[in-house]
mmCIF file with all atom_site columns, C-alpha atoms in Angstrom:
data_model
loop_
_atom_site.group_PDB
_atom_site.id
_atom_site.type_symbol
_atom_site.label_atom_id
_atom_site.label_alt_id
_atom_site.label_comp_id
_atom_site.label_asym_id
_atom_site.label_entity_id
_atom_site.label_seq_id
_atom_site.pdbx_PDB_ins_code
_atom_site.Cartn_x
_atom_site.Cartn_y
_atom_site.Cartn_z
_atom_site.occupancy
_atom_site.B_iso_or_equiv
_atom_site.pdbx_formal_charge
_atom_site.auth_seq_id
_atom_site.auth_comp_id
_atom_site.auth_asym_id
_atom_site.auth_atom_id
_atom_site.pdbx_PDB_model_num
ATOM 1   C CA . GLY Q 1 1   ? 2.201   -13.230 -9.980  1.00 68.00 ? 2   GLY Q CA 1
ATOM 2   C CA . ALA Q 1 2   ? 3.416   -13.335 -6.317  1.00 81.00 ? 3   ALA Q CA 1
ATOM 3   C CA . VAL Q 1 3   ? 0.776   -13.811 -3.836  1.00 89.00 ? 4   VAL Q CA 1
ATOM 4   C CA . VAL Q 1 4   ? 0.771   -12.620 -0.121  1.00 94.00 ? 5   VAL Q CA 1
ATOM 5   C CA . SER Q 1 5   ? -1.904  -14.113 2.297   1.00 95.00 ? 6   SER Q CA 1
ATOM 6   C CA . GLN Q 1 6   ? -2.955  -12.654 5.663   1.00 96.00 ? 7   GLN Q CA 1
ATOM 7   C CA . HIS Q 1 7   ? -4.685  -14.408 8.581   1.00 96.00 ? 8   HIS Q CA 1
ATOM 8   C CA . PRO Q 1 8   ? -7.166  -13.758 9.803   1.00 97.00 ? 9   PRO Q CA 1
ATOM 9   C CA . SER Q 1 9   ? -9.262  -11.366 7.561   1.00 95.00 ? 10  SER Q CA 1
ATOM 10  C CA . ARG Q 1 10  ? -11.302 -10.185 10.258  1.00 96.00 ? 11  ARG Q CA 1
ATOM 11  C CA . VAL Q 1 11  ? -10.933 -10.365 14.140  1.00 97.00 ? 12  VAL Q CA 1
ATOM 12  C CA . ILE Q 1 12  ? -12.807 -9.039  17.082  1.00 97.00 ? 13  ILE Q CA 1
ATOM 13  C CA . CYS Q 1 13  ? -11.329 -9.042  20.407  1.00 96.00 ? 14  CYS Q CA 1
ATOM 14  C CA . LYS Q 1 14  ? -11.758 -7.786  23.859  1.00 96.00 ? 15  LYS Q CA 1
ATOM 15  C CA . SER Q 1 15  ? -9.893  -4.801  25.424  1.00 97.00 ? 16  SER Q CA 1
ATOM 16  C CA . GLY Q 1 16  ? -6.657  -5.862  26.905  1.00 97.00 ? 17  GLY Q CA 1
ATOM 17  C CA . THR Q 1 17  ? -6.253  -9.084  25.087  1.00 97.00 ? 18  THR Q CA 1
ATOM 18  C CA . SER Q 1 18  ? -3.493  -9.612  22.482  1.00 97.00 ? 19  SER Q CA 1
ATOM 19  C CA . VAL Q 1 19  ? -4.112  -10.588 18.647  1.00 97.00 ? 20  VAL Q CA 1
ATOM 20  C CA . LYS Q 1 20  ? -1.940  -12.264 16.161  1.00 97.00 ? 21  LYS Q CA 1
ATOM 21  C CA . ILE Q 1 21  ? -1.902  -11.503 12.663  1.00 97.00 ? 22  ILE Q CA 1
ATOM 22  C CA . GLU Q 1 22  ? 0.049   -13.745 10.154  1.00 97.00 ? 23  GLU Q CA 1
ATOM 23  C CA . CYS Q 1 23  ? 1.430   -12.461 6.870   1.00 96.00 ? 24  CYS Q CA 1
ATOM 24  C CA . ARG Q 1 24  ? 2.751   -15.376 4.377   1.00 95.00 ? 25  ARG Q CA 1
ATOM 25  C CA . SER Q 1 25  ? 4.423   -14.960 1.269   1.00 93.00 ? 26  SER Q CA 1
ATOM 26  C CA . LEU Q 1 26  ? 2.761   -18.050 -0.809  1.00 92.00 ? 27  LEU Q CA 1
ATOM 27  C CA . ASP Q 1 27  ? 5.159   -18.431 -4.058  1.00 88.00 ? 28  ASP Q CA 1
ATOM 28  C CA . PHE Q 1 28  ? 8.186   -16.422 -3.259  1.00 88.00 ? 29  PHE Q CA 1
ATOM 29  C CA . GLN Q 1 29  ? 10.791  -15.779 -0.455  1.00 88.00 ? 30  GLN Q CA 1
ATOM 30  C CA . ALA Q 1 30  ? 10.498  -12.501 1.095   1.00 88.00 ? 31  ALA Q CA 1
ATOM 31  C CA . THR Q 1 31  ? 13.382  -11.162 3.193   1.00 84.00 ? 32  THR Q CA 1
ATOM 32  C CA . THR Q 1 32  ? 11.606  -7.971  3.878   1.00 89.00 ? 33  THR Q CA 1
ATOM 33  C CA . MET Q 1 33  ? 8.158   -7.573  4.743   1.00 93.00 ? 34  MET Q CA 1
ATOM 34  C CA . PHE Q 1 34  ? 6.241   -4.351  5.510   1.00 94.00 ? 35  PHE Q CA 1
ATOM 35  C CA . TRP Q 1 35  ? 3.251   -3.684  7.967   1.00 96.00 ? 36  TRP Q CA 1
ATOM 36  C CA . TYR Q 1 36  ? 0.911   -0.795  7.493   1.00 96.00 ? 37  TYR Q CA 1
ATOM 37  C CA . ARG Q 1 37  ? -2.282  0.444   9.306   1.00 96.00 ? 38  ARG Q CA 1
ATOM 38  C CA . GLN Q 1 38  ? -4.953  2.256   7.438   1.00 93.00 ? 39  GLN Q CA 1
ATOM 39  C CA . PHE Q 1 39  ? -7.834  4.242   9.281   1.00 90.00 ? 40  PHE Q CA 1
ATOM 40  C CA . PRO Q 1 40  ? -10.959 4.918   7.298   1.00 85.00 ? 41  PRO Q CA 1
ATOM 41  C CA . LYS Q 1 41  ? -10.615 7.255   4.438   1.00 81.00 ? 42  LYS Q CA 1
ATOM 42  C CA . LYS Q 1 42  ? -6.812  7.994   5.352   1.00 86.00 ? 43  LYS Q CA 1
ATOM 43  C CA . SER Q 1 43  ? -3.583  7.078   4.011   1.00 88.00 ? 44  SER Q CA 1
ATOM 44  C CA . LEU Q 1 44  ? -1.445  3.734   4.414   1.00 91.00 ? 45  LEU Q CA 1
ATOM 45  C CA . MET Q 1 45  ? 0.833   4.303   7.305   1.00 93.00 ? 46  MET Q CA 1
ATOM 46  C CA . LEU Q 1 46  ? 3.959   2.141   7.609   1.00 94.00 ? 47  LEU Q CA 1
ATOM 47  C CA . MET Q 1 47  ? 4.259   0.804   11.058  1.00 96.00 ? 48  MET Q CA 1
ATOM 48  C CA . ALA Q 1 48  ? 7.443   -1.365  10.663  1.00 95.00 ? 49  ALA Q CA 1
ATOM 49  C CA . THR Q 1 49  ? 9.654   -3.119  8.335   1.00 93.00 ? 50  THR Q CA 1
ATOM 50  C CA . SER Q 1 50  ? 10.207  -6.750  9.291   1.00 90.00 ? 51  SER Q CA 1
ATOM 51  C CA . ASN Q 1 51  ? 13.509  -8.327  8.265   1.00 86.00 ? 52  ASN Q CA 1
ATOM 52  C CA . GLU Q 1 52  ? 13.967  -12.041 8.279   1.00 85.00 ? 53  GLU Q CA 1
ATOM 53  C CA . GLY Q 1 53  ? 16.178  -13.260 11.135  1.00 83.00 ? 54  GLY Q CA 1
ATOM 54  C CA . SER Q 1 54  ? 16.727  -9.750  12.520  1.00 85.00 ? 55  SER Q CA 1
ATOM 55  C CA . LYS Q 1 55  ? 14.786  -7.153  14.635  1.00 89.00 ? 56  LYS Q CA 1
ATOM 56  C CA . ALA Q 1 56  ? 11.940  -5.261  13.002  1.00 92.00 ? 57  ALA Q CA 1
ATOM 57  C CA . THR Q 1 57  ? 12.561  -1.547  12.179  1.00 93.00 ? 58  THR Q CA 1
ATOM 58  C CA . TYR Q 1 58  ? 9.708   0.587   13.675  1.00 95.00 ? 59  TYR Q CA 1
ATOM 59  C CA . GLU Q 1 59  ? 8.592   3.899   12.364  1.00 94.00 ? 60  GLU Q CA 1
ATOM 60  C CA . GLN Q 1 60  ? 8.550   7.091   14.614  1.00 93.00 ? 61  GLN Q CA 1
ATOM 61  C CA . GLY Q 1 61  ? 5.776   6.800   17.060  1.00 93.00 ? 62  GLY Q CA 1
ATOM 62  C CA . VAL Q 1 62  ? 5.005   3.126   16.584  1.00 95.00 ? 63  VAL Q CA 1
ATOM 63  C CA . GLU Q 1 63  ? 5.534   1.322   19.978  1.00 94.00 ? 64  GLU Q CA 1
ATOM 64  C CA . LYS Q 1 64  ? 7.432   -1.756  19.367  1.00 93.00 ? 65  LYS Q CA 1
ATOM 65  C CA . ASP Q 1 65  ? 6.513   -3.292  22.742  1.00 95.00 ? 66  ASP Q CA 1
ATOM 66  C CA . LYS Q 1 66  ? 2.943   -3.080  21.871  1.00 96.00 ? 67  LYS Q CA 1
ATOM 67  C CA . PHE Q 1 67  ? 3.199   -4.170  18.314  1.00 97.00 ? 68  PHE Q CA 1
ATOM 68  C CA . LEU Q 1 68  ? 5.526   -7.279  18.217  1.00 96.00 ? 69  LEU Q CA 1
ATOM 69  C CA . ILE Q 1 69  ? 6.938   -8.298  14.898  1.00 94.00 ? 70  ILE Q CA 1
ATOM 70  C CA . ASN Q 1 70  ? 8.633   -11.748 14.247  1.00 91.00 ? 71  ASN Q CA 1
ATOM 71  C CA . HIS Q 1 71  ? 9.957   -12.604 10.998  1.00 89.00 ? 72  HIS Q CA 1
ATOM 72  C CA . ALA Q 1 72  ? 11.292  -16.376 11.613  1.00 82.00 ? 73  ALA Q CA 1
ATOM 73  C CA . SER Q 1 73  ? 11.337  -17.473 8.177   1.00 89.00 ? 74  SER Q CA 1
ATOM 74  C CA . LEU Q 1 74  ? 11.384  -16.338 4.734   1.00 89.00 ? 75  LEU Q CA 1
ATOM 75  C CA . THR Q 1 75  ? 7.660   -16.828 3.922   1.00 92.00 ? 76  THR Q CA 1
ATOM 76  C CA . LEU Q 1 76  ? 6.170   -15.765 7.375   1.00 94.00 ? 77  LEU Q CA 1
ATOM 77  C CA . SER Q 1 77  ? 6.062   -12.469 9.352   1.00 94.00 ? 78  SER Q CA 1
ATOM 78  C CA . THR Q 1 78  ? 3.661   -12.022 12.338  1.00 96.00 ? 79  THR Q CA 1
ATOM 79  C CA . LEU Q 1 79  ? 2.117   -8.768  14.049  1.00 97.00 ? 80  LEU Q CA 1
ATOM 80  C CA . THR Q 1 80  ? 1.029   -9.173  17.470  1.00 97.00 ? 81  THR Q CA 1
ATOM 81  C CA . VAL Q 1 81  ? -0.986  -6.389  18.909  1.00 97.00 ? 82  VAL Q CA 1
ATOM 82  C CA . THR Q 1 82  ? -0.661  -6.705  22.612  1.00 97.00 ? 83  THR Q CA 1
ATOM 83  C CA . SER Q 1 83  ? -2.905  -5.266  25.303  1.00 96.00 ? 84  SER Q CA 1
ATOM 84  C CA . ALA Q 1 84  ? -5.349  -4.040  22.489  1.00 97.00 ? 85  ALA Q CA 1
ATOM 85  C CA . HIS Q 1 85  ? -7.438  -0.813  22.999  1.00 96.00 ? 86  HIS Q CA 1
ATOM 86  C CA . PRO Q 1 86  ? -10.325 0.142   20.897  1.00 96.00 ? 87  PRO Q CA 1
ATOM 87  C CA . GLU Q 1 87  ? -8.185  2.962   19.426  1.00 95.00 ? 88  GLU Q CA 1
ATOM 88  C CA . ASP Q 1 88  ? -6.012  0.057   17.941  1.00 96.00 ? 89  ASP Q CA 1
ATOM 89  C CA . SER Q 1 89  ? -9.162  -1.016  15.777  1.00 96.00 ? 90  SER Q CA 1
ATOM 90  C CA . SER Q 1 90  ? -7.965  -0.396  12.227  1.00 96.00 ? 91  SER Q CA 1
ATOM 91  C CA . PHE Q 1 91  ? -7.078  -2.180  8.786   1.00 95.00 ? 92  PHE Q CA 1
ATOM 92  C CA . TYR Q 1 92  ? -3.766  -3.648  8.983   1.00 96.00 ? 93  TYR Q CA 1
ATOM 93  C CA . ILE Q 1 93  ? -2.048  -4.700  5.791   1.00 96.00 ? 94  ILE Q CA 1
ATOM 94  C CA . CYS Q 1 94  ? 0.964   -6.520  5.289   1.00 96.00 ? 95  CYS Q CA 1
ATOM 95  C CA . SER Q 1 95  ? 3.302   -6.404  2.037   1.00 94.00 ? 96  SER Q CA 1
ATOM 96  C CA . ALA Q 1 96  ? 6.284   -8.409  0.868   1.00 92.00 ? 97  ALA Q CA 1
ATOM 97  C CA . ARG Q 1 97  ? 8.935   -7.707  -1.450  1.00 85.00 ? 98  ARG Q CA 1
ATOM 98  C CA . ASP Q 1 98  ? 10.057  -10.363 -3.987  1.00 78.00 ? 99  ASP Q CA 1
ATOM 99  C CA . GLU Q 1 99  ? 13.634  -9.776  -4.141  1.00 72.00 ? 100 GLU Q CA 1
ATOM 100 C CA . SER Q 1 100 ? 14.656  -12.729 -6.245  1.00 69.00 ? 101 SER Q CA 1
ATOM 101 C CA . GLY Q 1 101 ? 13.082  -11.565 -9.440  1.00 60.00 ? 102 GLY Q CA 1
ATOM 102 C CA . THR Q 1 102 ? 13.689  -8.794  -12.079 1.00 58.00 ? 103 THR Q CA 1
ATOM 103 C CA . SER Q 1 103 ? 11.053  -6.473  -10.255 1.00 57.00 ? 104 SER Q CA 1
ATOM 104 C CA . GLU Q 1 104 ? 12.911  -6.366  -6.866  1.00 59.00 ? 105 GLU Q CA 1
ATOM 105 C CA . ILE Q 1 105 ? 11.352  -3.385  -5.577  1.00 71.00 ? 106 ILE Q CA 1
ATOM 106 C CA . GLU Q 1 106 ? 7.609   -4.044  -6.044  1.00 77.00 ? 107 GLU Q CA 1
ATOM 107 C CA . GLN Q 1 107 ? 5.785   -4.764  -2.976  1.00 83.00 ? 108 GLN Q CA 1
ATOM 108 C CA . TYR Q 1 108 ? 2.851   -7.253  -2.943  1.00 89.00 ? 109 TYR Q CA 1
ATOM 109 C CA . PHE Q 1 109 ? 0.188   -6.826  -0.634  1.00 92.00 ? 110 PHE Q CA 1
ATOM 110 C CA . GLY Q 1 110 ? -1.777  -9.107  1.450   1.00 94.00 ? 111 GLY Q CA 1
ATOM 111 C CA . PRO Q 1 111 ? -5.595  -8.648  1.673   1.00 93.00 ? 112 PRO Q CA 1
ATOM 112 C CA . GLY Q 1 112 ? -5.693  -7.144  4.971   1.00 95.00 ? 113 GLY Q CA 1
ATOM 113 C CA . THR Q 1 113 ? -7.069  -7.708  8.418   1.00 96.00 ? 114 THR Q CA 1
ATOM 114 C CA . ARG Q 1 114 ? -9.860  -5.886  9.804   1.00 96.00 ? 115 ARG Q CA 1
ATOM 115 C CA . LEU Q 1 115 ? -9.158  -5.472  13.660  1.00 97.00 ? 116 LEU Q CA 1
ATOM 116 C CA . THR Q 1 116 ? -12.203 -4.264  15.939  1.00 97.00 ? 117 THR Q CA 1
ATOM 117 C CA . VAL Q 1 117 ? -11.381 -4.074  19.701  1.00 97.00 ? 118 VAL Q CA 1
ATOM 118 C CA . THR Q 1 118 ? -14.386 -3.819  21.866  1.00 96.00 ? 119 THR Q CA 1
ATOM 119 C CA . GLY C 2 1   ? 9.744   16.654  4.017   1.00 75.00 ? 16  GLY C CA 1
ATOM 120 C CA . GLN C 2 2   ? 8.099   14.114  1.936   1.00 83.00 ? 17  GLN C CA 1
ATOM 121 C CA . ASN C 2 3   ? 4.885   14.952  0.492   1.00 89.00 ? 18  ASN C CA 1
ATOM 122 C CA . ILE C 2 4   ? 1.921   13.882  -1.908  1.00 95.00 ? 19  ILE C CA 1
ATOM 123 C CA . ASP C 2 5   ? -0.743  15.878  -3.403  1.00 95.00 ? 20  ASP C CA 1
ATOM 124 C CA . GLN C 2 6   ? -3.704  14.077  -5.213  1.00 96.00 ? 21  GLN C CA 1
ATOM 125 C CA . PRO C 2 7   ? -7.329  15.438  -5.479  1.00 97.00 ? 22  PRO C CA 1
ATOM 126 C CA . THR C 2 8   ? -9.454  13.896  -2.882  1.00 95.00 ? 23  THR C CA 1
ATOM 127 C CA . GLU C 2 9   ? -12.227 12.928  -5.014  1.00 97.00 ? 24  GLU C CA 1
ATOM 128 C CA . MET C 2 10  ? -13.197 12.788  -8.849  1.00 98.00 ? 25  MET C CA 1
ATOM 129 C CA . THR C 2 11  ? -16.463 11.937  -10.503 1.00 98.00 ? 26  THR C CA 1
ATOM 130 C CA . ALA C 2 12  ? -16.444 10.640  -14.215 1.00 97.00 ? 27  ALA C CA 1
ATOM 131 C CA . THR C 2 13  ? -18.958 9.055   -16.384 1.00 97.00 ? 28  THR C CA 1
ATOM 132 C CA . GLU C 2 14  ? -19.035 5.301   -17.518 1.00 97.00 ? 29  GLU C CA 1
ATOM 133 C CA . GLY C 2 15  ? -17.092 4.931   -20.895 1.00 97.00 ? 30  GLY C CA 1
ATOM 134 C CA . ALA C 2 16  ? -15.330 8.105   -20.373 1.00 98.00 ? 31  ALA C CA 1
ATOM 135 C CA . ILE C 2 17  ? -11.602 9.001   -20.020 1.00 98.00 ? 32  ILE C CA 1
ATOM 136 C CA . VAL C 2 18  ? -10.296 10.486  -16.267 1.00 98.00 ? 33  VAL C CA 1
ATOM 137 C CA . GLN C 2 19  ? -6.592  11.733  -15.443 1.00 98.00 ? 34  GLN C CA 1
ATOM 138 C CA . ILE C 2 20  ? -5.796  11.579  -11.837 1.00 98.00 ? 35  ILE C CA 1
ATOM 139 C CA . ASN C 2 21  ? -2.818  13.978  -11.145 1.00 98.00 ? 36  ASN C CA 1
ATOM 140 C CA . CYS C 2 22  ? -0.158  13.564  -8.623  1.00 98.00 ? 37  CYS C CA 1
ATOM 141 C CA . THR C 2 23  ? 2.670   15.842  -7.362  1.00 97.00 ? 38  THR C CA 1
ATOM 142 C CA . TYR C 2 24  ? 5.331   14.663  -4.905  1.00 97.00 ? 39  TYR C CA 1
ATOM 143 C CA . GLN C 2 25  ? 8.144   15.653  -2.978  1.00 96.00 ? 40  GLN C CA 1
ATOM 144 C CA . THR C 2 26  ? 10.484  12.926  -1.471  1.00 95.00 ? 41  THR C CA 1
ATOM 145 C CA . SER C 2 27  ? 13.984  12.397  -0.239  1.00 92.00 ? 42  SER C CA 1
ATOM 146 C CA . GLY C 2 28  ? 15.461  10.790  -3.391  1.00 93.00 ? 43  GLY C CA 1
ATOM 147 C CA . PHE C 2 29  ? 13.496  8.875   -5.856  1.00 94.00 ? 44  PHE C CA 1
ATOM 148 C CA . ASN C 2 30  ? 13.432  5.253   -6.982  1.00 91.00 ? 45  ASN C CA 1
ATOM 149 C CA . GLY C 2 31  ? 10.254  5.440   -9.312  1.00 94.00 ? 46  GLY C CA 1
ATOM 150 C CA . LEU C 2 32  ? 6.673   5.776   -8.407  1.00 95.00 ? 47  LEU C CA 1
ATOM 151 C CA . PHE C 2 33  ? 3.838   3.381   -8.184  1.00 95.00 ? 48  PHE C CA 1
ATOM 152 C CA . TRP C 2 34  ? -0.038  3.515   -8.800  1.00 96.00 ? 49  TRP C CA 1
ATOM 153 C CA . TYR C 2 35  ? -2.232  1.274   -6.815  1.00 95.00 ? 50  TYR C CA 1
ATOM 154 C CA . GLN C 2 36  ? -5.738  0.733   -6.831  1.00 96.00 ? 51  GLN C CA 1
ATOM 155 C CA . GLN C 2 37  ? -7.896  0.156   -3.609  1.00 95.00 ? 52  GLN C CA 1
ATOM 156 C CA . HIS C 2 38  ? -11.388 -0.795  -3.221  1.00 94.00 ? 53  HIS C CA 1
ATOM 157 C CA . ALA C 2 39  ? -13.187 -0.029  -0.189  1.00 90.00 ? 54  ALA C CA 1
ATOM 158 C CA . GLY C 2 40  ? -12.176 -2.517  2.701   1.00 87.00 ? 55  GLY C CA 1
ATOM 159 C CA . GLU C 2 41  ? -9.518  -4.270  0.434   1.00 90.00 ? 56  GLU C CA 1
ATOM 160 C CA . ALA C 2 42  ? -5.731  -4.098  0.305   1.00 90.00 ? 57  ALA C CA 1
ATOM 161 C CA . PRO C 2 43  ? -4.136  -2.125  -2.575  1.00 92.00 ? 58  PRO C CA 1
ATOM 162 C CA . THR C 2 44  ? -3.535  -3.642  -6.062  1.00 91.00 ? 59  THR C CA 1
ATOM 163 C CA . PHE C 2 45  ? -0.654  -2.832  -8.310  1.00 89.00 ? 60  PHE C CA 1
ATOM 164 C CA . LEU C 2 46  ? -1.765  -0.697  -11.339 1.00 93.00 ? 61  LEU C CA 1
ATOM 165 C CA . SER C 2 47  ? 1.911   0.660   -13.061 1.00 93.00 ? 62  SER C CA 1
ATOM 166 C CA . TYR C 2 48  ? 5.413   1.728   -11.971 1.00 92.00 ? 63  TYR C CA 1
ATOM 167 C CA . ASN C 2 49  ? 7.322   4.490   -13.507 1.00 95.00 ? 64  ASN C CA 1
ATOM 168 C CA . VAL C 2 50  ? 11.031  4.895   -13.127 1.00 93.00 ? 65  VAL C CA 1
ATOM 169 C CA . LEU C 2 51  ? 11.936  7.027   -16.433 1.00 94.00 ? 66  LEU C CA 1
ATOM 170 C CA . ASP C 2 52  ? 10.197  10.211  -17.689 1.00 97.00 ? 67  ASP C CA 1
ATOM 171 C CA . GLY C 2 53  ? 7.486   9.314   -19.967 1.00 97.00 ? 68  GLY C CA 1
ATOM 172 C CA . LEU C 2 54  ? 4.206   7.325   -20.750 1.00 97.00 ? 69  LEU C CA 1
ATOM 173 C CA . GLU C 2 55  ? 3.762   3.636   -19.605 1.00 93.00 ? 70  GLU C CA 1
ATOM 174 C CA . GLU C 2 56  ? 0.698   1.956   -21.464 1.00 93.00 ? 71  GLU C CA 1
ATOM 175 C CA . LYS C 2 57  ? -0.993  -1.139  -20.018 1.00 90.00 ? 72  LYS C CA 1
ATOM 176 C CA . GLY C 2 58  ? -4.333  -1.913  -21.307 1.00 94.00 ? 73  GLY C CA 1
ATOM 177 C CA . ARG C 2 59  ? -7.074  0.807   -20.226 1.00 96.00 ? 74  ARG C CA 1
ATOM 178 C CA . PHE C 2 60  ? -4.830  2.165   -17.844 1.00 96.00 ? 75  PHE C CA 1
ATOM 179 C CA . SER C 2 61  ? -1.610  4.586   -18.638 1.00 97.00 ? 76  SER C CA 1
ATOM 180 C CA . SER C 2 62  ? 0.692   6.262   -16.266 1.00 97.00 ? 77  SER C CA 1
ATOM 181 C CA . PHE C 2 63  ? 2.999   9.288   -17.025 1.00 98.00 ? 78  PHE C CA 1
ATOM 182 C CA . LEU C 2 64  ? 5.939   10.447  -15.103 1.00 98.00 ? 79  LEU C CA 1
ATOM 183 C CA . SER C 2 65  ? 8.039   13.802  -15.099 1.00 98.00 ? 80  SER C CA 1
ATOM 184 C CA . ARG C 2 66  ? 10.922  13.431  -12.634 1.00 97.00 ? 81  ARG C CA 1
ATOM 185 C CA . SER C 2 67  ? 11.979  17.042  -13.018 1.00 96.00 ? 82  SER C CA 1
ATOM 186 C CA . LYS C 2 68  ? 8.632   18.435  -12.265 1.00 97.00 ? 83  LYS C CA 1
ATOM 187 C CA . GLY C 2 69  ? 7.743   15.970  -9.475  1.00 97.00 ? 84  GLY C CA 1
ATOM 188 C CA . TYR C 2 70  ? 4.582   14.919  -11.309 1.00 97.00 ? 85  TYR C CA 1
ATOM 189 C CA . SER C 2 71  ? 2.857   11.695  -12.547 1.00 98.00 ? 86  SER C CA 1
ATOM 190 C CA . TYR C 2 72  ? -0.769  11.038  -13.743 1.00 98.00 ? 87  TYR C CA 1
ATOM 191 C CA . LEU C 2 73  ? -2.816  8.033   -14.183 1.00 98.00 ? 88  LEU C CA 1
ATOM 192 C CA . LEU C 2 74  ? -5.079  7.985   -17.264 1.00 98.00 ? 89  LEU C CA 1
ATOM 193 C CA . LEU C 2 75  ? -7.964  5.665   -17.319 1.00 98.00 ? 90  LEU C CA 1
ATOM 194 C CA . LYS C 2 76  ? -9.900  4.846   -20.417 1.00 97.00 ? 91  LYS C CA 1
ATOM 195 C CA . GLU C 2 77  ? -13.262 3.414   -21.057 1.00 97.00 ? 92  GLU C CA 1
ATOM 196 C CA . LEU C 2 78  ? -14.351 3.767   -17.710 1.00 98.00 ? 93  LEU C CA 1
ATOM 197 C CA . GLN C 2 79  ? -16.201 0.852   -16.082 1.00 97.00 ? 94  GLN C CA 1
ATOM 198 C CA . MET C 2 80  ? -18.387 0.798   -12.929 1.00 97.00 ? 95  MET C CA 1
ATOM 199 C CA . LYS C 2 81  ? -15.873 -1.746  -11.544 1.00 96.00 ? 96  LYS C CA 1
ATOM 200 C CA . ASP C 2 82  ? -13.224 1.126   -11.701 1.00 97.00 ? 97  ASP C CA 1
ATOM 201 C CA . SER C 2 83  ? -14.800 3.023   -8.828  1.00 97.00 ? 98  SER C CA 1
ATOM 202 C CA . ALA C 2 84  ? -12.212 3.077   -6.317  1.00 97.00 ? 99  ALA C CA 1
ATOM 203 C CA . SER C 2 85  ? -9.281  5.068   -4.631  1.00 96.00 ? 100 SER C CA 1
ATOM 204 C CA . TYR C 2 86  ? -6.175  5.325   -6.639  1.00 97.00 ? 101 TYR C CA 1
ATOM 205 C CA . LEU C 2 87  ? -3.091  5.905   -4.831  1.00 96.00 ? 102 LEU C CA 1
ATOM 206 C CA . CYS C 2 88  ? 0.333   7.451   -5.987  1.00 96.00 ? 103 CYS C CA 1
ATOM 207 C CA . ALA C 2 89  ? 3.108   6.287   -4.384  1.00 95.00 ? 104 ALA C CA 1
ATOM 208 C CA . PRO C 2 90  ? 6.639   7.419   -5.017  1.00 95.00 ? 105 PRO C CA 1
ATOM 209 C CA . MET C 2 91  ? 9.563   5.410   -3.487  1.00 93.00 ? 106 MET C CA 1
ATOM 210 C CA . ASP C 2 92  ? 12.407  7.422   -1.741  1.00 91.00 ? 107 ASP C CA 1
ATOM 211 C CA . SER C 2 93  ? 16.109  6.830   -1.375  1.00 90.00 ? 108 SER C CA 1
ATOM 212 C CA . ASN C 2 94  ? 15.547  4.139   1.148   1.00 83.00 ? 109 ASN C CA 1
ATOM 213 C CA . TYR C 2 95  ? 13.222  2.259   -1.297  1.00 82.00 ? 110 TYR C CA 1
ATOM 214 C CA . GLN C 2 96  ? 10.242  3.017   1.022   1.00 86.00 ? 111 GLN C CA 1
ATOM 215 C CA . LEU C 2 97  ? 6.901   3.771   -0.521  1.00 90.00 ? 112 LEU C CA 1
ATOM 216 C CA . ILE C 2 98  ? 5.644   7.078   0.530   1.00 92.00 ? 113 ILE C CA 1
ATOM 217 C CA . TRP C 2 99  ? 1.796   7.339   0.511   1.00 91.00 ? 114 TRP C CA 1
ATOM 218 C CA . GLY C 2 100 ? -0.797  9.967   0.387   1.00 87.00 ? 115 GLY C CA 1
ATOM 219 C CA . ALA C 2 101 ? -4.494  9.586   0.924   1.00 89.00 ? 116 ALA C CA 1
ATOM 220 C CA . GLY C 2 102 ? -5.278  8.909   -2.541  1.00 94.00 ? 117 GLY C CA 1
ATOM 221 C CA . THR C 2 103 ? -7.947  10.011  -4.923  1.00 97.00 ? 118 THR C CA 1
ATOM 222 C CA . LYS C 2 104 ? -11.454 8.375   -4.523  1.00 96.00 ? 119 LYS C CA 1
ATOM 223 C CA . LEU C 2 105 ? -12.862 7.833   -7.981  1.00 98.00 ? 120 LEU C CA 1
ATOM 224 C CA . ILE C 2 106 ? -16.509 7.848   -8.340  1.00 98.00 ? 121 ILE C CA 1
ATOM 225 C CA . ILE C 2 107 ? -17.986 6.286   -11.693 1.00 97.00 ? 122 ILE C CA 1
ATOM 226 C CA . LYS C 2 108 ? -21.631 7.450   -12.692 1.00 96.00 ? 123 LYS C CA 1
ATOM 227 C CA . PRO C 2 109 ? -23.484 5.275   -15.188 1.00 95.00 ? 124 PRO C CA 1
#
């Protein structure tokens, strides 16, 4: 099946610094990738939809200048949390849609990145 | 608005059967997914229903009634490793998944 990787799996950073999270589709090309955030015992919250070669579409309430998304190739999307604050500490998950196969609408999830801001 | 309703938590016994219900309201509908999520991990795909009826896949089955906005996930022969959260996620007219908080399933020996 389709595999999506994320790096790093865990990161601890100091308040005010920036952190980049990578999401890669390993065996398929993904025109569309999604970035989610999940707080403990809460539902996944879609932050933005990342489109290869164009600007990301952000959900209401998500600051695009704080959460920078770059989808420069069909296999890589990055999320950069700029000027991180402790309240940005969360589990960040990406997913990708394999639009070349028969199951075009299924999303494949990466393993997630646990961000802790101290 | 868009809404998902699932029980917050359920408890079942190893070897038994459990049914997790989900009702939903979405703007348009392009099928419904069930995902399993273990604590601290990302969701993994279990099933997808787009037509009414029952889809069986091994120990797991999923049912959909579009007219009632209702789905359930049926887990048979429960194993300890099935302890996890189960997420019902319908897809709206924009092909976006709508997420609820999920149902935490606790399996007891």
